[in-house]
Short mmCIF file of C-alpha atoms in Angstrom, two decimals:
data_model
loop_
_atom_site.label_atom_id
_atom_site.label_comp_id
_atom_site.label_asym_id
_atom_site.label_seq_id
_atom_site.Cartn_x
_atom_site.Cartn_y
_atom_site.Cartn_z
CA UNK W 1 -213.40 -37.26 62.72
CA UNK W 2 -214.99 -39.22 65.34
CA UNK W 3 -218.21 -37.08 65.11
CA UNK W 4 -218.50 -37.80 61.44
CA UNK W 5 -218.05 -41.50 61.79
CA UNK W 6 -220.62 -41.69 64.58
CA UNK W 7 -223.25 -39.55 62.81
CA UNK W 8 -223.52 -41.46 59.59
CA UNK W 9 -224.02 -45.01 61.08
CA UNK W 10 -226.64 -43.69 63.42
CA UNK W 11 -228.88 -42.77 60.54
CA UNK W 12 -228.54 -46.19 59.12
CA UNK W 13 -229.88 -47.70 62.33
CA UNK W 14 -227.59 -50.30 63.63
CA UNK W 15 -223.74 -49.94 63.09
CA UNK W 16 -220.99 -49.10 65.72
CA UNK W 17 -221.56 -48.12 69.22
CA UNK W 18 -218.96 -45.99 71.14
CA UNK W 19 -217.74 -49.05 73.03
CA UNK W 20 -217.08 -51.07 69.82
CA UNK W 21 -215.30 -48.08 68.32
CA UNK W 22 -213.04 -47.62 71.37
CA UNK W 23 -212.25 -51.35 71.42
CA UNK W 24 -211.39 -51.29 67.61
CA UNK W 25 -209.24 -48.08 68.11
CA UNK W 26 -207.44 -49.74 71.08
CA UNK W 27 -206.74 -52.86 69.14
CA UNK W 28 -205.60 -50.76 66.18
CA UNK W 29 -203.31 -48.72 68.42
CA UNK W 30 -201.74 -51.76 70.10
CA UNK W 31 -201.17 -53.42 66.71
CA UNK W 32 -199.67 -50.25 65.17
CA UNK W 33 -197.36 -50.03 68.21
CA UNK W 34 -196.24 -53.56 67.75
CA UNK W 35 -195.66 -53.02 64.04
CA UNK W 36 -193.75 -49.79 64.60
CA UNK W 37 -191.55 -51.44 67.19
CA UNK W 38 -190.98 -54.32 64.81
CA UNK W 39 -190.16 -51.85 61.92
CA UNK W 40 -187.69 -49.78 64.08
CA UNK W 41 -185.90 -52.94 65.24
CA UNK W 42 -185.83 -54.30 61.76
CA UNK W 43 -184.53 -51.09 60.52
CA UNK W 44 -181.72 -51.02 63.15
CA UNK W 45 -180.70 -54.60 62.62
CA UNK W 46 -180.68 -54.05 58.78
CA UNK W 47 -178.31 -51.19 59.27
CA UNK W 48 -176.06 -52.82 61.79
CA UNK W 49 -175.98 -55.91 59.58
CA UNK W 50 -174.85 -54.26 56.47
CA UNK W 51 -172.37 -52.01 58.34
CA UNK W 52 -170.86 -55.30 60.01
CA UNK W 53 -170.46 -56.89 56.69
CA UNK W 54 -168.97 -53.82 55.38
CA UNK W 55 -166.28 -53.64 58.11
CA UNK W 56 -165.48 -57.23 57.61
CA UNK W 57 -165.22 -56.76 53.94
CA UNK W 58 -162.82 -53.78 54.26
CA UNK W 59 -160.68 -55.72 56.57
CA UNK W 60 -160.45 -58.61 54.21
CA UNK W 61 -159.60 -56.36 51.29
CA UNK W 62 -156.88 -54.60 53.43
CA UNK W 63 -155.32 -57.84 54.63
CA UNK W 64 -155.42 -59.52 51.26
CA UNK W 65 -153.98 -56.85 49.32
CA UNK W 66 -151.01 -56.59 51.81
CA UNK W 67 -150.68 -60.34 51.82
CA UNK W 68 -150.35 -60.69 48.04
CA UNK W 69 -147.40 -58.14 47.99
CA UNK W 70 -145.64 -59.00 51.27
CA UNK W 71 -145.63 -62.82 50.45
CA UNK W 72 -143.75 -62.12 47.25
CA UNK W 73 -141.12 -59.93 48.85
CA UNK W 74 -137.58 -60.80 48.09
CA UNK W 75 -138.16 -62.79 44.90
CA UNK W 76 -135.19 -62.12 42.81
CA UNK W 77 -134.11 -62.78 39.19
CA UNK W 78 -135.08 -66.33 38.14
CA UNK W 79 -132.88 -66.42 35.06
CA UNK W 80 -129.21 -65.85 34.35
CA UNK W 81 -126.18 -66.08 36.56
CA UNK W 82 -126.41 -64.87 40.17
CA UNK W 83 -130.20 -65.60 40.16
CA UNK W 84 -131.94 -66.08 43.41
CA UNK W 85 -133.51 -64.35 46.26
CA UNK W 86 -132.91 -60.61 46.81
CA UNK W 87 -132.47 -61.05 50.51
CA UNK W 88 -128.92 -62.38 50.11
CA UNK W 89 -127.96 -58.94 49.06
CA UNK W 90 -130.51 -56.21 49.85
CA UNK W 91 -133.44 -55.68 52.22
CA UNK W 92 -136.80 -56.74 50.39
CA UNK W 93 -138.66 -55.45 53.30
CA UNK W 94 -138.05 -52.05 54.98
CA UNK W 95 -140.08 -50.64 57.99
CA UNK W 96 -140.29 -47.24 56.30
CA UNK W 97 -141.59 -45.51 53.10
CA UNK W 98 -139.08 -45.73 50.29
CA UNK W 99 -139.34 -44.58 46.68
CA UNK W 100 -138.76 -41.32 44.83
CA UNK W 101 -141.52 -39.18 46.51
CA UNK W 102 -140.96 -38.23 50.08
CA UNK W 103 -138.97 -41.31 51.36
CA UNK W 104 -138.19 -41.70 55.03
CA UNK W 105 -134.64 -41.27 55.68
CA UNK W 106 -132.36 -44.30 55.43
CA UNK W 107 -132.04 -46.46 58.56
CA UNK W 108 -135.38 -45.26 59.96
CA UNK W 109 -138.09 -47.30 61.52
CA UNK W 110 -141.91 -46.56 61.33
CA UNK W 111 -144.23 -49.01 62.96
CA UNK W 112 -147.10 -48.26 60.52
CA UNK W 113 -145.18 -48.19 57.29
CA UNK W 114 -143.67 -51.19 55.09
CA UNK W 115 -142.03 -51.25 51.90
CA UNK W 116 -141.57 -54.40 49.93
CA UNK W 117 -139.71 -55.17 46.73
CA UNK W 118 -139.81 -58.25 44.40
CA UNK W 119 -138.60 -59.06 40.84
CA UNK W 120 -141.63 -60.36 38.83
CA UNK W 121 -140.87 -63.56 37.15
CA UNK W 122 -142.12 -62.48 33.73
CA UNK W 123 -140.32 -59.07 33.55
CA UNK W 124 -136.96 -58.18 31.99
CA UNK W 125 -133.80 -59.53 33.68
CA UNK W 126 -130.36 -58.68 32.55
CA UNK W 127 -126.86 -58.08 33.60
CA UNK W 128 -124.57 -55.12 32.82
CA UNK W 129 -122.36 -55.61 29.71
CA UNK W 130 -119.34 -53.82 31.30
CA UNK W 131 -118.28 -51.73 34.25
CA UNK W 132 -120.12 -48.43 34.29
CA UNK W 133 -117.49 -45.65 33.85
CA UNK W 134 -119.34 -43.28 36.02
CA UNK W 135 -122.60 -42.90 37.94
CA UNK W 136 -124.15 -40.68 35.13
CA UNK W 137 -123.20 -43.17 32.34
CA UNK W 138 -126.00 -45.01 30.61
CA UNK W 139 -126.93 -48.50 31.70
CA UNK W 140 -125.62 -50.85 28.97
CA UNK W 141 -127.15 -54.46 29.46
CA UNK W 142 -125.68 -57.50 27.97
CA UNK W 143 -128.08 -58.67 25.41
CA UNK W 144 -126.35 -62.01 24.92
CA UNK W 145 -126.58 -63.18 28.51
CA UNK W 146 -128.68 -66.24 29.29
CA UNK W 147 -132.01 -65.14 30.59
CA UNK W 148 -132.16 -61.99 28.47
CA UNK W 149 -135.07 -62.80 26.25
CA UNK W 150 -134.27 -60.90 23.12
CA UNK W 151 -131.45 -58.70 21.89
CA UNK W 152 -133.66 -55.73 22.15
CA UNK W 153 -132.42 -54.27 25.39
CA UNK W 154 -133.80 -57.48 27.07
CA UNK W 155 -137.40 -56.20 26.66
CA UNK W 156 -136.97 -53.11 28.96
CA UNK W 157 -139.33 -50.44 27.93
CA UNK W 158 -139.52 -46.71 28.96
CA UNK W 159 -141.47 -46.08 32.14
CA UNK W 160 -140.36 -49.25 33.88
CA UNK W 161 -138.89 -49.31 37.33
CA UNK W 162 -135.62 -51.26 37.26
CA UNK W 163 -133.64 -52.50 40.29
CA UNK W 164 -129.84 -52.53 39.84
CA UNK W 165 -127.62 -54.29 42.41
CA UNK W 166 -124.29 -56.03 42.97
CA UNK W 167 -125.11 -59.60 43.72
CA UNK W 168 -121.59 -60.12 45.53
CA UNK W 169 -123.01 -60.77 48.85
CA UNK W 170 -124.97 -59.13 51.74
CA UNK W 171 -124.72 -55.40 51.69
CA UNK W 172 -123.71 -54.67 48.28
CA UNK W 173 -124.85 -51.50 46.71
CA UNK W 174 -128.48 -51.40 45.16
CA UNK W 175 -130.93 -48.82 43.95
CA UNK W 176 -134.11 -48.58 41.83
CA UNK W 177 -134.21 -46.23 38.80
CA UNK W 178 -136.92 -45.29 36.39
CA UNK W 179 -136.19 -46.30 32.76
CA UNK W 180 -136.71 -43.14 30.86
CA UNK W 181 -135.61 -44.19 27.41
CA UNK W 182 -134.41 -47.32 25.80
CA UNK W 183 -131.93 -47.57 22.87
CA UNK W 184 -132.61 -51.15 21.76
CA UNK W 185 -129.91 -51.21 19.10
CA UNK W 186 -127.23 -50.36 21.56
CA UNK W 187 -128.98 -52.30 24.48
CA UNK W 188 -128.81 -49.14 26.53
CA UNK W 189 -131.22 -47.92 29.29
CA UNK W 190 -131.32 -44.20 30.14
CA UNK W 191 -132.12 -43.65 33.88
CA UNK W 192 -134.53 -40.93 34.64
CA UNK W 193 -132.16 -39.52 37.31
CA UNK W 194 -128.47 -39.95 37.71
CA UNK W 195 -127.69 -43.18 39.70
CA UNK W 196 -125.84 -42.81 43.06
CA UNK W 197 -122.70 -44.73 41.72
CA UNK W 198 -121.25 -46.62 38.84
CA UNK W 199 -121.95 -50.40 39.07
CA UNK W 200 -119.68 -53.28 38.10
CA UNK W 201 -120.04 -55.57 35.06
CA UNK W 202 -121.43 -58.26 37.42
CA UNK W 203 -124.38 -56.09 38.50
CA UNK W 204 -127.88 -57.34 37.71
CA UNK W 205 -130.59 -55.20 36.33
CA UNK W 206 -134.19 -56.46 36.54
CA UNK W 207 -137.74 -54.94 36.29
CA UNK W 208 -139.03 -54.64 39.94
CA UNK W 209 -142.33 -54.14 41.72
CA UNK W 210 -142.23 -51.89 44.72
CA UNK W 211 -145.10 -51.50 47.24
CA UNK W 212 -145.40 -49.26 50.21
CA UNK W 213 -148.30 -49.82 52.62
CA UNK W 214 -148.81 -47.13 55.24
CA UNK W 215 -151.49 -45.58 57.49
CA UNK W 216 -152.47 -42.05 56.86
CA UNK W 217 -153.54 -41.51 60.50
CA UNK W 218 -155.11 -38.01 59.84
CA UNK W 219 -157.37 -39.38 57.07
CA UNK W 220 -157.81 -42.81 58.79
CA UNK W 221 -156.89 -44.45 55.42
CA UNK W 222 -154.66 -47.38 54.49
CA UNK W 223 -152.61 -46.11 51.58
CA UNK W 224 -150.65 -47.85 48.86
CA UNK W 225 -147.60 -46.22 47.13
CA UNK W 226 -145.99 -47.70 44.15
CA UNK W 227 -142.49 -46.40 44.98
CA UNK W 228 -142.64 -43.89 41.96
CA UNK W 229 -145.62 -41.62 41.23
CA UNK W 230 -148.86 -42.69 42.81
CA UNK W 231 -150.18 -42.91 46.34
CA UNK W 232 -153.60 -44.48 46.28
CA UNK W 233 -156.01 -44.79 49.08
CA UNK W 234 -156.93 -48.51 49.58
CA UNK W 235 -159.32 -48.81 52.51
CA UNK W 236 -161.05 -46.17 54.54
CA UNK W 237 -161.57 -45.88 58.19
CA UNK W 238 -158.55 -47.85 59.28
CA UNK W 239 -157.72 -46.67 62.62
CA UNK W 240 -154.64 -48.61 63.52
CA UNK W 241 -151.87 -50.43 61.63
CA UNK W 242 -148.79 -52.07 63.05
CA UNK W 243 -146.14 -54.28 61.52
CA UNK W 244 -144.01 -56.51 63.57
CA UNK W 245 -140.94 -58.30 62.10
CA UNK W 246 -139.85 -61.74 63.29
CA UNK W 247 -136.39 -62.87 62.70
CA UNK W 248 -134.30 -65.85 62.73
CA UNK W 249 -132.50 -65.40 66.24
CA UNK W 250 -129.25 -67.12 65.36
CA UNK W 251 -126.21 -64.85 64.64
CA UNK W 252 -125.51 -66.77 61.37
CA UNK W 253 -129.05 -66.16 60.08
CA UNK W 254 -127.76 -64.15 57.13
CA UNK W 255 -125.73 -66.23 54.51
CA UNK W 256 -122.03 -66.04 55.08
CA UNK W 257 -119.96 -64.48 52.42
CA UNK W 258 -118.52 -66.69 49.65
CA UNK W 259 -114.66 -67.00 49.87
CA UNK W 260 -113.08 -63.72 48.77
CA UNK W 261 -116.45 -61.83 49.11
CA UNK W 262 -117.44 -59.56 51.93
CA UNK W 263 -120.62 -59.24 53.83
CA UNK W 264 -121.71 -56.59 56.18
CA UNK W 265 -123.15 -59.21 58.61
CA UNK W 266 -119.74 -60.69 59.06
CA UNK W 267 -116.19 -59.68 59.86
CA UNK W 268 -112.77 -61.10 59.61
CA UNK W 269 -111.50 -64.42 58.19
CA UNK W 270 -112.73 -66.85 58.86
CA UNK W 271 -115.97 -64.86 58.84
CA UNK W 272 -117.39 -64.11 62.30
CA UNK W 273 -121.12 -63.06 62.51
CA UNK W 274 -121.86 -59.58 63.66
CA UNK W 275 -125.52 -60.00 64.19
CA UNK W 276 -126.78 -60.14 67.82
CA UNK W 277 -127.68 -63.64 69.13
CA UNK W 278 -131.43 -63.29 70.13
CA UNK W 279 -131.40 -66.77 71.78
CA UNK W 280 -132.95 -70.05 70.86
CA UNK W 281 -134.39 -71.02 67.51
CA UNK W 282 -137.91 -69.64 67.63
CA UNK W 283 -138.40 -66.51 65.62
CA UNK W 284 -137.98 -63.41 67.75
CA UNK W 285 -139.42 -59.98 67.38
CA UNK W 286 -137.09 -57.36 66.03
CA UNK W 287 -137.57 -54.13 68.19
CA UNK W 288 -137.27 -50.80 66.72
CA UNK W 289 -133.87 -50.47 68.47
CA UNK W 290 -132.59 -53.76 66.97
CA UNK W 291 -133.68 -52.53 63.50
CA UNK W 292 -131.86 -49.20 63.70
CA UNK W 293 -128.61 -50.06 65.78
CA UNK W 294 -126.59 -51.61 62.98
CA UNK W 295 -124.42 -53.34 61.68
CA UNK W 296 -125.05 -50.88 58.85
CA UNK W 297 -125.04 -52.37 55.38
CA UNK W 298 -125.09 -50.94 51.69
CA UNK W 299 -123.99 -47.73 50.39
CA UNK W 300 -125.28 -44.30 51.14
CA UNK W 301 -128.10 -43.07 50.46
CA UNK W 302 -129.56 -46.60 50.53
CA UNK W 303 -128.02 -48.00 53.73
CA UNK W 304 -129.93 -50.39 55.92
CA UNK W 305 -129.63 -52.33 59.11
CA UNK W 306 -128.31 -55.83 58.68
CA UNK W 307 -130.92 -57.26 60.80
CA UNK W 308 -133.49 -56.68 57.98
CA UNK W 309 -131.75 -59.54 56.13
CA UNK W 310 -132.68 -61.97 58.94
CA UNK W 311 -136.55 -61.34 58.83
CA UNK W 312 -138.45 -64.46 58.27
CA UNK W 313 -142.08 -63.50 59.08
CA UNK W 314 -144.14 -60.22 59.15
CA UNK W 315 -147.04 -59.83 61.42
CA UNK W 316 -149.70 -57.22 60.42
CA UNK W 317 -152.05 -55.89 63.09
CA UNK W 318 -154.90 -53.74 61.72
CA UNK W 319 -158.00 -52.20 63.14
CA UNK W 320 -160.97 -51.07 61.08
CA UNK W 321 -164.00 -49.13 62.33
CA UNK W 322 -167.54 -48.64 61.23
CA UNK W 323 -167.72 -46.02 58.52
CA UNK W 324 -170.84 -44.07 59.86
CA UNK W 325 -170.57 -42.41 63.39
CA UNK W 326 -174.32 -43.55 63.91
CA UNK W 327 -172.93 -47.09 64.49
CA UNK W 328 -170.17 -46.13 66.79
CA UNK W 329 -170.59 -45.58 70.57
CA UNK W 330 -168.11 -44.69 73.27
CA UNK W 331 -165.51 -46.77 75.21
CA UNK W 332 -162.62 -49.04 74.41
CA UNK W 333 -164.43 -50.85 71.51
CA UNK W 334 -164.29 -47.71 69.51
CA UNK W 335 -161.11 -45.87 68.47
CA UNK W 336 -163.29 -42.90 67.44
CA UNK W 337 -166.37 -42.43 69.42
CA UNK W 338 -169.66 -42.00 67.60
CA UNK W 339 -173.17 -40.79 68.36
CA UNK W 340 -174.95 -44.14 68.96
CA UNK W 341 -176.56 -44.35 72.42
CA UNK W 342 -177.89 -47.88 72.22
CA UNK W 343 -175.50 -50.84 72.29
CA UNK W 344 -177.75 -52.69 69.97
CA UNK W 345 -177.13 -50.02 67.37
CA UNK W 346 -173.36 -50.20 67.36
CA UNK W 347 -170.82 -52.01 65.30
CA UNK W 348 -167.64 -52.28 67.28
CA UNK W 349 -164.13 -51.88 65.63
CA UNK W 350 -162.73 -55.04 64.20
CA UNK W 351 -159.06 -55.72 64.91
CA UNK W 352 -157.04 -58.78 63.78
CA UNK W 353 -153.55 -59.90 62.96
CA UNK W 354 -152.24 -61.61 59.85
CA UNK W 355 -148.70 -63.44 59.73
CA UNK W 356 -147.10 -63.58 56.38
CA UNK W 357 -143.92 -65.52 55.68
CA UNK W 358 -142.45 -64.26 52.44
CA UNK W 359 -141.41 -67.51 50.60
CA UNK W 360 -138.18 -65.89 49.29
CA UNK W 361 -136.91 -64.70 52.60
CA UNK W 362 -136.42 -68.16 54.23
CA UNK W 363 -133.01 -69.63 54.35
CA UNK S 1 -210.97 -49.69 55.89
CA UNK S 2 -214.25 -49.85 57.95
CA UNK S 3 -215.91 -47.07 56.13
CA UNK S 4 -215.68 -48.75 52.75
CA UNK S 5 -217.18 -52.08 53.85
CA UNK S 6 -219.78 -50.70 56.21
CA UNK S 7 -222.47 -49.74 53.89
CA UNK S 8 -222.69 -53.22 52.19
CA UNK S 9 -223.21 -55.09 55.49
CA UNK S 10 -222.51 -55.15 59.11
CA UNK S 11 -218.81 -54.34 58.92
CA UNK S 12 -216.07 -56.00 60.99
CA UNK S 13 -216.88 -57.88 63.97
CA UNK S 14 -214.45 -58.02 66.77
CA UNK S 15 -213.57 -61.65 65.81
CA UNK S 16 -212.63 -60.55 62.33
CA UNK S 17 -210.40 -57.84 63.65
CA UNK S 18 -208.79 -60.38 65.97
CA UNK S 19 -208.13 -62.75 63.09
CA UNK S 20 -206.74 -59.98 60.95
CA UNK S 21 -204.43 -58.91 63.72
CA UNK S 22 -203.30 -62.49 64.34
CA UNK S 23 -202.49 -62.77 60.69
CA UNK S 24 -200.41 -59.60 60.67
CA UNK S 25 -198.59 -60.64 63.84
CA UNK S 26 -197.92 -64.13 62.26
CA UNK S 27 -196.45 -62.46 59.09
CA UNK S 28 -194.39 -60.08 61.29
CA UNK S 29 -193.10 -62.89 63.34
CA UNK S 30 -192.17 -64.76 60.26
CA UNK S 31 -190.14 -61.89 58.91
CA UNK S 32 -188.39 -61.49 62.34
CA UNK S 33 -187.19 -65.03 61.85
CA UNK S 34 -185.92 -64.23 58.38
CA UNK S 35 -184.08 -61.16 59.78
CA UNK S 36 -182.56 -63.04 62.67
CA UNK S 37 -181.48 -65.68 60.16
CA UNK S 38 -179.73 -63.06 58.04
CA UNK S 39 -178.09 -61.81 61.19
CA UNK S 40 -176.87 -65.09 62.09
CA UNK S 41 -175.56 -65.60 58.56
CA UNK S 42 -173.42 -62.43 58.88
CA UNK S 43 -172.14 -63.56 62.21
CA UNK S 44 -171.27 -67.01 60.94
CA UNK S 45 -169.48 -65.78 57.92
CA UNK S 46 -167.36 -63.62 60.30
CA UNK S 47 -166.63 -66.73 62.45
CA UNK S 48 -165.78 -68.81 59.44
CA UNK S 49 -163.51 -65.96 58.06
CA UNK S 50 -161.80 -65.51 61.31
CA UNK S 51 -161.21 -69.40 61.56
CA UNK S 52 -159.84 -69.41 58.11
CA UNK S 53 -157.49 -66.48 58.94
CA UNK S 54 -156.39 -68.00 62.24
CA UNK S 55 -155.56 -71.34 60.35
CA UNK S 56 -153.67 -69.46 57.78
CA UNK S 57 -151.74 -67.56 60.46
CA UNK S 58 -150.53 -70.76 62.07
CA UNK S 59 -149.57 -72.14 58.69
CA UNK S 60 -147.42 -68.91 58.14
CA UNK S 61 -145.68 -69.48 61.56
CA UNK S 62 -145.02 -73.17 60.66
CA UNK S 63 -143.51 -72.08 57.30
CA UNK S 64 -141.32 -69.51 58.98
CA UNK S 65 -139.43 -72.24 61.05
CA UNK S 66 -136.04 -73.33 59.73
CA UNK S 67 -136.23 -76.30 57.39
CA UNK S 68 -133.27 -76.06 55.14
CA UNK S 69 -129.80 -77.52 54.51
CA UNK S 70 -126.23 -76.23 54.14
CA UNK S 71 -123.60 -77.51 51.77
CA UNK S 72 -119.95 -77.01 51.91
CA UNK S 73 -117.62 -77.44 49.00
CA UNK S 74 -114.28 -77.98 50.93
CA UNK S 75 -115.16 -81.49 51.89
CA UNK S 76 -118.47 -81.89 50.00
CA UNK S 77 -120.95 -82.15 52.95
CA UNK S 78 -124.73 -81.43 52.76
CA UNK S 79 -126.14 -81.10 56.20
CA UNK S 80 -129.83 -80.73 57.10
CA UNK S 81 -130.88 -77.89 59.45
CA UNK S 82 -134.21 -78.27 61.06
CA UNK S 83 -135.95 -76.41 63.93
CA UNK S 84 -136.57 -78.97 66.57
CA UNK S 85 -137.20 -76.76 69.57
CA UNK S 86 -139.72 -74.01 68.79
CA UNK S 87 -142.90 -74.21 70.58
CA UNK S 88 -145.49 -72.52 68.28
CA UNK S 89 -148.41 -72.89 70.84
CA UNK S 90 -147.01 -69.89 72.79
CA UNK S 91 -147.29 -66.17 71.66
CA UNK S 92 -144.70 -65.27 70.79
CA UNK S 93 -143.13 -68.73 70.15
CA UNK S 94 -140.77 -70.00 72.80
CA UNK S 95 -137.82 -72.49 72.55
CA UNK S 96 -139.09 -75.41 74.66
CA UNK S 97 -141.16 -77.18 72.01
CA UNK S 98 -140.62 -79.78 69.25
CA UNK S 99 -140.31 -77.62 66.33
CA UNK S 100 -140.83 -79.42 63.02
CA UNK S 101 -140.36 -82.90 64.58
CA UNK S 102 -143.20 -85.27 63.49
CA UNK S 103 -146.08 -84.57 65.66
CA UNK S 104 -147.73 -87.31 67.70
CA UNK S 105 -150.91 -88.93 66.46
CA UNK S 106 -154.25 -87.21 67.22
CA UNK S 107 -153.14 -83.59 67.36
CA UNK S 108 -155.92 -82.61 64.98
CA UNK S 109 -158.75 -84.34 66.82
CA UNK S 110 -157.76 -83.56 70.51
CA UNK S 111 -155.86 -80.86 72.41
CA UNK S 112 -152.33 -82.14 72.64
CA UNK S 113 -149.88 -79.83 74.41
CA UNK S 114 -147.73 -78.06 72.01
CA UNK S 115 -149.98 -78.68 69.11
CA UNK S 116 -152.92 -76.51 70.28
CA UNK S 117 -153.55 -72.93 71.21
CA UNK S 118 -156.67 -71.05 72.21
CA UNK S 119 -157.97 -67.69 71.01
CA UNK S 120 -160.73 -65.29 72.11
CA UNK S 121 -163.61 -63.94 69.98
CA UNK S 122 -161.31 -61.41 68.23
CA UNK S 123 -158.68 -63.95 67.39
CA UNK S 124 -156.28 -62.87 70.17
CA UNK S 125 -154.11 -65.62 71.64
CA UNK S 126 -155.33 -66.50 75.18
CA UNK S 127 -153.53 -69.60 76.18
CA UNK S 128 -152.22 -73.09 75.35
CA UNK S 129 -152.14 -76.50 77.14
CA UNK S 130 -154.52 -79.41 77.40
CA UNK S 131 -157.63 -77.51 78.28
CA UNK S 132 -159.19 -74.21 76.92
CA UNK S 133 -159.20 -71.19 79.18
CA UNK S 134 -162.62 -69.71 79.87
CA UNK S 135 -161.98 -66.79 77.48
CA UNK S 136 -161.32 -69.19 74.61
CA UNK S 137 -163.62 -69.00 71.68
CA UNK S 138 -161.57 -70.53 68.96
CA UNK S 139 -159.30 -73.56 69.11
CA UNK S 140 -156.56 -74.14 66.60
CA UNK S 141 -154.69 -77.40 66.23
CA UNK S 142 -151.92 -78.51 63.94
CA UNK S 143 -149.95 -81.58 62.86
CA UNK S 144 -146.54 -81.92 61.17
CA UNK S 145 -146.07 -85.04 59.14
CA UNK S 146 -143.39 -86.31 56.77
CA UNK S 147 -144.39 -86.81 53.11
CA UNK S 148 -144.35 -90.54 52.41
CA UNK S 149 -142.38 -90.15 49.09
CA UNK S 150 -139.60 -88.04 50.69
CA UNK S 151 -139.75 -88.18 54.44
CA UNK S 152 -136.48 -86.57 55.08
CA UNK S 153 -136.98 -83.39 53.13
CA UNK S 154 -140.68 -82.74 52.57
CA UNK S 155 -143.20 -82.02 55.43
CA UNK S 156 -146.99 -81.85 55.30
CA UNK S 157 -148.39 -79.20 57.53
CA UNK S 158 -152.02 -79.45 58.45
CA UNK S 159 -153.97 -76.88 60.49
CA UNK S 160 -157.46 -76.87 61.70
CA UNK S 161 -159.27 -73.97 63.40
CA UNK S 162 -162.93 -73.61 64.64
CA UNK S 163 -165.00 -72.59 67.46
CA UNK S 164 -165.11 -74.50 70.74
CA UNK S 165 -168.31 -76.63 71.10
CA UNK S 166 -169.75 -78.05 74.38
CA UNK S 167 -167.60 -81.17 73.75
CA UNK S 168 -164.14 -79.71 73.74
CA UNK S 169 -162.74 -82.25 71.30
CA UNK S 170 -165.29 -81.28 68.48
CA UNK S 171 -164.86 -78.08 66.69
CA UNK S 172 -167.62 -76.28 64.76
CA UNK S 173 -167.35 -73.79 61.80
CA UNK S 174 -163.98 -75.50 61.13
CA UNK S 175 -161.41 -74.41 58.61
CA UNK S 176 -158.83 -76.78 57.50
CA UNK S 177 -155.63 -75.97 55.58
CA UNK S 178 -152.97 -78.40 54.35
CA UNK S 179 -149.63 -77.52 52.65
CA UNK S 180 -146.31 -79.14 51.97
CA UNK S 181 -142.87 -77.70 52.73
CA UNK S 182 -139.71 -78.72 50.98
CA UNK S 183 -136.36 -78.30 52.47
CA UNK S 184 -134.40 -75.34 51.01
#
């Protein structure tokens, strides 16, 4: 190429000399080098920038979805007799997976799983019409009770999840069943599976929302389960998830039983609290031991630890990593080490905590 | 580039090449500024998001303190129960503070013990007290006030969180949250 360039101008007389050409080439090379350097660093920072934004965005999505459900935990029926928060009776927050598919055993504790339950304000809310003669009997709801919005089985429809519980005080029986069929004329709900027991005429029945958030450690995914059929991946590349439960430390943190009623958190008459005194007034962390040592409430197979009823706040700690191994390096800033060798080309894991005080679990 | 223009005249002189390269360098420098601005915007959005989350976290902690009442039917008595000892500036909270008692004036604009805590770049608690520890990046302050209409039963919680500037009293990238809490 050099020879061709040199030959032609020489025939035209003046033109470039060798020195000029060398200078031009040198300037061109330097310029090209600078531009290349610039392009490489622009490419790197563009990659790092979008990956950083993506990590932040995934963290926000994860926290916001959990916050929306956890903050509602414990909301109970808003209409009819015995309305009010669920936490007076049953645990709206459980440190384990609950539901019909692969539930954890009762009274278990898993730091990276949480189940929450709440009664939506706009769903059907009813009461039993009479004592159930047996566990396998259909559920007959009282269509005339205040809060039942119509005489057509209180608007229950097949496919709904319904919560049934004895509102008589802390530790009464409760369970969730799927409504398989509805006989509107007879105000009767047919459960998808036989209930664990027959409930009394006072028992409340209401449509319920259940959510389980858990970490699939193998797939590094935050998962959401609806308590019935579907497990849905929510956020990818979540490398750690931990729930801590903060409780009212006083032994009388759970509502004492009404006269004549019983409560699993109290014994004797006058009622003496059974819960451990955790000292002071500031909310204290419930350890795994405290959450599994009793006093035991409820009825098998849905028994639970009484300390769950004193939960006031839930703290979620989550750690999210960059999706591509190209942006992960080695060392403590990365849960899974990647292939990046330059620190300018890494997006460190993002870890944060969020506190949530369910509005219906205060007392 | 050079071969096309050469037959017409004398081609590029050194000066022209220099001017052209200066132009290219200027344009490149301009876009560097743009890219660094974009990077800074991503960083700032993280800082603001984190400040808002930290403020929300303190708000949830304030909400979790006892602010209720008990009624008995035997003799008809209604008694207020309020948390007056929790110190939320510790992590986890301790029992040597002032709970939901009305905060002294100025807790949102200066670092007043019991109403301020400090957090590192990742939002982890690093300390409390009148002055920020070296690791502190974020400062979080809060105030508890009675609502004028019903001072015995309704409280106003206000939380601010932001990054620590050179002047320790002034926060930048600040998030401010306010809510009210009624006695249960």
